[in-house]
Short mmCIF file of C-alpha atoms and ligand atoms in Angstrom, two decimals:
data_model
loop_
_atom_site.label_atom_id
_atom_site.label_comp_id
_atom_site.label_asym_id
_atom_site.label_seq_id
_atom_site.Cartn_x
_atom_site.Cartn_y
_atom_site.Cartn_z
CA UNK D 2 86.96 -61.76 171.86
CA UNK D 3 85.54 -58.78 173.89
CA UNK D 4 87.51 -56.73 176.14
CA UNK D 5 90.98 -57.19 174.56
CA UNK D 6 92.88 -54.44 172.41
CA UNK D 7 94.10 -54.86 168.99
CA UNK D 8 97.84 -54.33 168.47
CA UNK D 9 98.24 -55.25 165.45
CA UNK D 10 95.96 -55.52 162.33
CA UNK D 11 95.80 -55.99 159.13
CA UNK D 12 93.37 -54.06 156.67
CA UNK D 13 92.62 -55.38 153.47
CA UNK D 14 95.96 -56.58 152.54
CA UNK D 15 97.23 -57.67 149.48
CA UNK D 16 100.81 -59.12 148.41
CA UNK D 17 102.62 -60.07 145.44
CA UNK D 18 105.91 -62.01 144.94
CA UNK D 19 107.55 -61.92 141.85
CA UNK D 20 103.76 -59.94 139.71
CA UNK D 21 102.06 -63.31 141.22
CA UNK D 22 99.36 -62.37 144.42
CA UNK D 23 100.05 -64.87 146.95
CA UNK D 24 97.74 -62.61 149.92
CA UNK D 25 94.52 -61.28 148.82
CA UNK D 26 92.44 -58.97 150.53
CA UNK D 27 93.70 -60.25 154.53
CA UNK D 28 91.43 -58.08 156.96
CA UNK D 29 92.27 -58.83 161.06
CA UNK D 30 93.44 -57.66 164.40
CA UNK D 31 95.65 -59.29 166.56
CA UNK D 32 94.69 -58.68 169.95
CA UNK D 33 96.73 -58.54 173.51
CA UNK D 34 96.30 -61.89 175.81
CA UNK D 35 95.68 -63.77 172.64
CA UNK D 36 96.96 -66.88 171.71
CA UNK D 37 96.22 -67.10 167.17
CA UNK D 38 97.36 -69.90 165.49
CA UNK D 39 97.59 -69.44 161.57
CA UNK D 40 97.33 -72.40 159.68
CA UNK D 41 97.71 -73.42 156.34
CA UNK D 42 99.22 -75.41 153.44
CA UNK D 43 102.39 -75.30 152.34
CA UNK D 44 102.52 -71.91 150.01
CA UNK D 45 99.60 -70.59 151.72
CA UNK D 46 100.69 -67.48 152.43
CA UNK D 47 101.61 -67.86 155.86
CA UNK D 48 105.33 -66.68 156.30
CA UNK D 49 104.70 -63.79 153.69
CA UNK D 50 102.00 -62.94 156.44
CA UNK D 51 104.11 -63.08 159.39
CA UNK D 52 106.70 -60.22 157.03
CA UNK D 53 103.87 -58.08 156.64
CA UNK D 54 103.27 -58.33 160.26
CA UNK D 55 106.82 -57.52 161.30
CA UNK D 56 107.08 -54.53 159.18
CA UNK D 57 109.69 -56.35 157.14
CA UNK D 58 107.62 -56.59 153.99
CA UNK D 59 104.64 -54.31 152.72
CA UNK D 60 101.39 -54.46 151.47
CA UNK D 61 100.74 -54.16 147.36
CA UNK D 62 97.34 -53.10 148.63
CA UNK D 63 95.76 -52.57 151.63
CA UNK D 64 97.97 -51.30 155.45
CA UNK D 65 99.03 -52.72 157.96
CA UNK D 66 98.21 -50.81 161.07
CA UNK D 67 100.79 -51.51 165.00
CA UNK D 68 98.80 -50.04 168.11
CA UNK D 69 95.82 -47.55 165.42
CA UNK D 70 99.44 -46.32 163.68
CA UNK D 71 100.56 -47.31 159.62
CA UNK D 72 102.99 -49.42 160.07
CA UNK D 73 105.76 -47.21 157.97
CA UNK D 74 105.21 -44.07 160.54
CA UNK D 75 107.02 -46.47 163.06
CA UNK D 76 110.72 -46.28 163.10
CA UNK D 77 112.95 -50.38 163.28
CA UNK D 78 113.67 -49.59 166.64
CA UNK D 79 110.06 -48.38 167.28
CA UNK D 80 109.01 -51.78 166.34
CA UNK D 81 111.48 -53.55 168.32
CA UNK D 82 110.17 -52.59 171.03
CA UNK D 83 106.68 -53.85 170.61
CA UNK D 84 107.19 -57.04 168.35
CA UNK D 85 109.24 -59.79 168.90
CA UNK D 86 110.02 -62.99 166.74
CA UNK D 87 110.74 -65.78 167.18
CA UNK D 88 112.27 -67.85 164.27
CA UNK D 89 112.50 -71.38 163.21
CA UNK D 90 115.15 -72.48 163.07
CA UNK D 91 118.23 -70.15 164.46
CA UNK D 92 121.15 -71.12 164.38
CA UNK D 93 123.89 -67.99 165.09
CA UNK D 94 127.26 -68.85 163.08
CA UNK D 95 129.02 -68.15 166.53
CA UNK D 96 128.77 -70.11 170.31
CA UNK D 97 127.38 -67.11 171.62
CA UNK D 98 126.32 -68.03 175.52
CA UNK D 99 122.45 -68.24 176.29
CA UNK D 100 122.95 -65.10 178.33
CA UNK D 101 124.56 -63.14 175.51
CA UNK D 102 121.91 -64.16 173.59
CA UNK D 103 118.96 -63.33 175.30
CA UNK D 104 120.78 -59.57 175.75
CA UNK D 105 120.64 -59.47 172.27
CA UNK D 106 116.95 -58.73 172.26
CA UNK D 107 117.82 -55.75 174.31
CA UNK D 108 119.92 -53.64 171.34
CA UNK D 109 116.29 -52.07 170.26
CA UNK D 110 117.22 -49.89 173.87
CA UNK D 111 120.86 -49.48 173.50
CA UNK D 112 121.49 -49.92 169.63
CA UNK D 113 125.23 -48.47 169.59
CA UNK D 114 126.67 -49.37 173.73
CA UNK D 115 129.59 -51.16 174.03
CA UNK D 116 127.95 -53.51 176.15
CA UNK D 117 124.97 -53.89 178.29
CA UNK D 118 124.16 -51.19 180.99
CA UNK D 119 123.17 -53.00 184.62
CA UNK D 120 119.38 -52.48 183.97
CA UNK D 121 119.69 -53.65 180.78
CA UNK D 122 121.38 -56.93 182.35
CA UNK D 123 118.79 -57.21 185.26
CA UNK D 124 116.12 -57.47 182.58
CA UNK D 125 118.05 -60.25 180.47
CA UNK D 126 118.13 -62.16 184.08
CA UNK D 127 114.81 -61.15 184.75
CA UNK D 128 113.94 -62.82 181.11
CA UNK D 129 116.12 -66.14 181.64
CA UNK D 130 114.16 -66.54 185.58
CA UNK D 131 111.02 -65.96 183.77
CA UNK D 132 111.73 -68.64 181.35
CA UNK D 133 112.88 -70.77 183.43
CA UNK D 134 116.32 -71.01 182.39
CA UNK D 135 118.64 -69.36 184.43
CA UNK D 136 120.62 -73.00 185.06
CA UNK D 137 121.65 -72.66 181.21
CA UNK D 138 122.88 -68.76 181.02
CA UNK D 139 126.46 -69.67 180.60
CA UNK D 140 125.71 -72.63 178.64
CA UNK D 141 127.30 -71.41 174.60
CA UNK D 142 123.44 -71.48 172.41
CA UNK D 143 124.60 -74.41 169.57
CA UNK D 144 124.82 -77.02 172.47
CA UNK D 145 120.91 -76.46 173.26
CA UNK D 146 118.22 -78.99 172.85
CA UNK D 147 115.52 -77.84 170.41
CA UNK D 148 113.08 -76.83 173.16
CA UNK D 149 115.77 -74.81 175.40
CA UNK D 150 116.82 -73.27 172.25
CA UNK D 151 112.79 -72.41 172.35
CA UNK D 152 112.83 -71.52 175.54
CA UNK D 153 116.05 -68.61 174.74
CA UNK D 154 114.89 -67.25 172.02
CA UNK D 155 111.49 -66.46 174.02
CA UNK D 156 113.06 -64.90 176.42
CA UNK D 157 115.02 -63.09 174.24
CA UNK D 158 111.53 -61.62 172.95
CA UNK D 159 110.24 -61.38 176.52
CA UNK D 160 114.09 -59.28 177.26
CA UNK D 161 113.58 -57.21 174.06
CA UNK D 162 110.01 -55.82 176.00
CA UNK D 163 107.87 -56.70 173.87
CA UNK D 164 103.87 -57.23 173.71
CA UNK D 165 103.29 -58.99 170.49
CA UNK D 166 105.23 -62.55 169.84
CA UNK D 167 105.37 -63.59 166.35
CA UNK D 168 106.52 -66.96 166.29
CA UNK D 169 106.57 -69.39 162.93
CA UNK D 170 106.39 -72.83 163.44
CA UNK D 171 107.75 -72.79 167.19
CA UNK D 172 107.25 -76.82 167.73
CA UNK D 173 109.59 -77.78 164.74
CA UNK D 174 112.28 -80.58 166.18
CA UNK D 175 110.60 -80.84 170.09
CA UNK D 176 109.81 -84.11 171.38
CA UNK D 177 105.71 -84.44 173.06
CA UNK D 178 107.61 -82.79 176.36
CA UNK D 179 109.10 -79.86 174.75
CA UNK D 180 105.87 -78.92 173.24
CA UNK D 181 103.80 -79.37 176.24
CA UNK D 182 106.18 -76.96 177.98
CA UNK D 183 106.46 -74.86 174.94
CA UNK D 184 102.89 -74.38 175.21
CA UNK D 185 102.22 -73.72 178.46
CA UNK D 186 104.99 -70.68 178.35
CA UNK D 187 102.60 -69.60 175.60
CA UNK D 188 99.18 -69.72 177.07
CA UNK D 189 101.49 -68.26 180.57
CA UNK D 190 102.76 -64.89 178.12
CA UNK D 191 99.22 -64.27 176.67
CA UNK D 192 97.62 -64.45 180.30
CA UNK D 193 99.99 -61.93 181.36
CA UNK D 194 98.58 -60.00 178.37
CA UNK D 195 101.37 -60.55 175.22
CA UNK D 196 99.70 -60.97 172.10
CA UNK D 197 100.90 -64.39 170.55
CA UNK D 198 101.43 -64.84 166.81
CA UNK D 199 102.32 -68.50 165.28
CA UNK D 200 101.99 -70.19 162.61
CA UNK D 201 102.17 -73.68 162.84
CA UNK D 202 101.34 -77.43 161.24
CA UNK D 203 99.64 -79.02 164.39
CA UNK D 204 96.00 -78.18 163.78
CA UNK D 205 95.06 -80.94 166.61
CA UNK D 206 97.71 -79.54 169.04
CA UNK D 207 96.14 -75.41 168.08
CA UNK D 208 92.60 -76.42 168.33
CA UNK D 209 93.77 -77.74 172.34
CA UNK D 210 95.95 -74.86 172.71
CA UNK D 211 95.28 -71.57 170.94
CA UNK D 212 92.24 -69.23 171.58
CA UNK D 213 91.64 -68.63 168.10
CA UNK D 214 92.92 -70.17 164.76
CA UNK D 215 93.11 -68.08 161.05
CA UNK D 216 93.23 -70.76 158.42
CA UNK D 217 94.66 -69.67 155.29
CA UNK D 218 94.47 -71.16 151.62
CA UNK D 219 95.76 -70.45 148.77
CA UNK D 220 96.73 -66.67 149.83
CA UNK D 221 92.88 -66.20 151.03
CA UNK D 222 91.55 -66.64 154.49
CA UNK D 223 88.77 -69.63 154.67
CA UNK D 224 88.07 -69.64 158.81
CA UNK D 225 88.79 -67.11 162.03
CA UNK D 226 87.15 -67.68 164.92
CA UNK D 227 87.73 -69.83 167.71
CA UNK D 228 90.41 -72.37 167.40
CA UNK D 229 88.43 -75.29 168.33
CA UNK D 230 85.78 -74.44 166.38
CA UNK D 231 87.83 -73.21 163.31
CA UNK D 232 90.08 -76.25 163.35
CA UNK D 233 87.27 -79.09 163.03
CA UNK D 234 87.60 -82.02 161.32
CA UNK D 235 85.84 -80.79 158.20
CA UNK D 236 87.41 -77.65 157.67
CA UNK D 237 91.03 -78.89 158.39
CA UNK D 238 89.92 -81.33 155.06
CA UNK D 239 89.45 -78.51 152.78
CA UNK D 240 91.89 -76.48 154.01
CA UNK D 241 94.28 -79.74 153.38
CA UNK D 242 92.26 -80.58 150.39
CA UNK D 243 94.76 -81.23 147.23
CA UNK D 244 94.41 -77.74 145.18
CA UNK D 245 93.66 -79.66 142.18
CA UNK D 246 89.96 -80.97 143.82
CA UNK D 247 87.08 -78.29 142.90
CA UNK D 248 86.89 -76.30 146.08
CA UNK D 249 85.12 -72.98 145.68
CA UNK D 250 87.83 -70.40 146.02
N1 LIG C 309 110.70 -64.28 147.08
C1 LIG C 309 109.72 -65.11 146.94
N2 LIG C 309 109.61 -64.34 145.68
C2 LIG C 309 108.54 -65.53 144.74
N3 LIG C 309 107.56 -66.32 145.29
C3 LIG C 309 107.70 -65.96 146.72
C4 LIG C 309 109.07 -65.53 147.57
N4 LIG C 309 108.73 -66.09 148.87
C5 LIG C 309 107.22 -66.89 148.38
N5 LIG C 309 106.49 -66.94 147.07
C6 LIG C 309 105.61 -67.65 146.95
O1 LIG C 309 104.53 -67.32 147.79
C7 LIG C 309 103.86 -67.89 148.04
C8 LIG C 309 103.10 -68.05 149.63
O2 LIG C 309 104.71 -68.57 150.20
P1 LIG C 309 104.74 -68.38 151.88
O3 LIG C 309 106.64 -69.09 152.28
O4 LIG C 309 104.33 -67.51 152.41
O5 LIG C 309 104.21 -70.13 151.92
P2 LIG C 309 104.03 -70.28 153.57
O6 LIG C 309 102.22 -70.46 153.63
O7 LIG C 309 104.80 -70.16 154.11
O8 LIG C 309 104.73 -72.38 152.92
P3 LIG C 309 105.46 -73.12 154.11
O9 LIG C 309 104.10 -73.93 154.79
O10 LIG C 309 106.14 -74.07 152.93
O11 LIG C 309 106.20 -72.54 155.04
C9 LIG C 309 104.30 -69.92 147.76
O12 LIG C 309 103.48 -70.36 146.55
C10 LIG C 309 105.70 -69.22 147.28
O13 LIG C 309 106.34 -70.00 146.55
#
């Protein structure tokens, strides 16, 4: 969309797992203020693509650019200040409180401090308010519902100060009401200028909620454009068709 700044982009990126090419020559930009859904069949390459965007994997060819600079030019800490990751089905080993989990988002700022500084604690409280979960602050994270956990992880991402949020199938396990609240939250964050990228297996919800959709099939971009246009029935049929059928790829 015109006027939106590109914060993260892939420039002719290819990637192989164990000698097999799983992503082929991908180029696109992720823009501030935009919600981008990433869709494709199981094994299409979505998780691999997220790992490249997060700087956790390096392309075999091409490059990933963060704010115009190659990903490898940034330190992990600098990346963490700019990009937050909300993983799927995150369960910590210990029953940390929600406030502690959200506080972990501040570690990019004060990695070796024994405790959080006052300013960091204020940021945590601010993030808990922003997500509407201040009432959960002292509850053990392990006892939360799926929707409450997603909200806590989003609060951690906000506390991290990152303007780009990358989410892996965030609606998994959420009931209808929780999903609607999650989408409303993501839309609010996008309105405030965050770039949102989420993988999803729910094209109907994505068409309604997201601005843009990137459709991935067998490691190639099949379509990239306004979500409602990309995720129309004939495209979905081709996107999720069994791979034995004769599709031109
Ligand atoms: N560590 C690995 N070693 C070898 N091959 C891998 C590895 N991780 C993923 N792959 C392969 O890379 C391809 C893309 O996998 P990826 O996990 O990115 O797909 P996905 O679109 O996220 O799938 P899903 O929707 O099932 O989560 C698949 O063919 C997968 O088998």
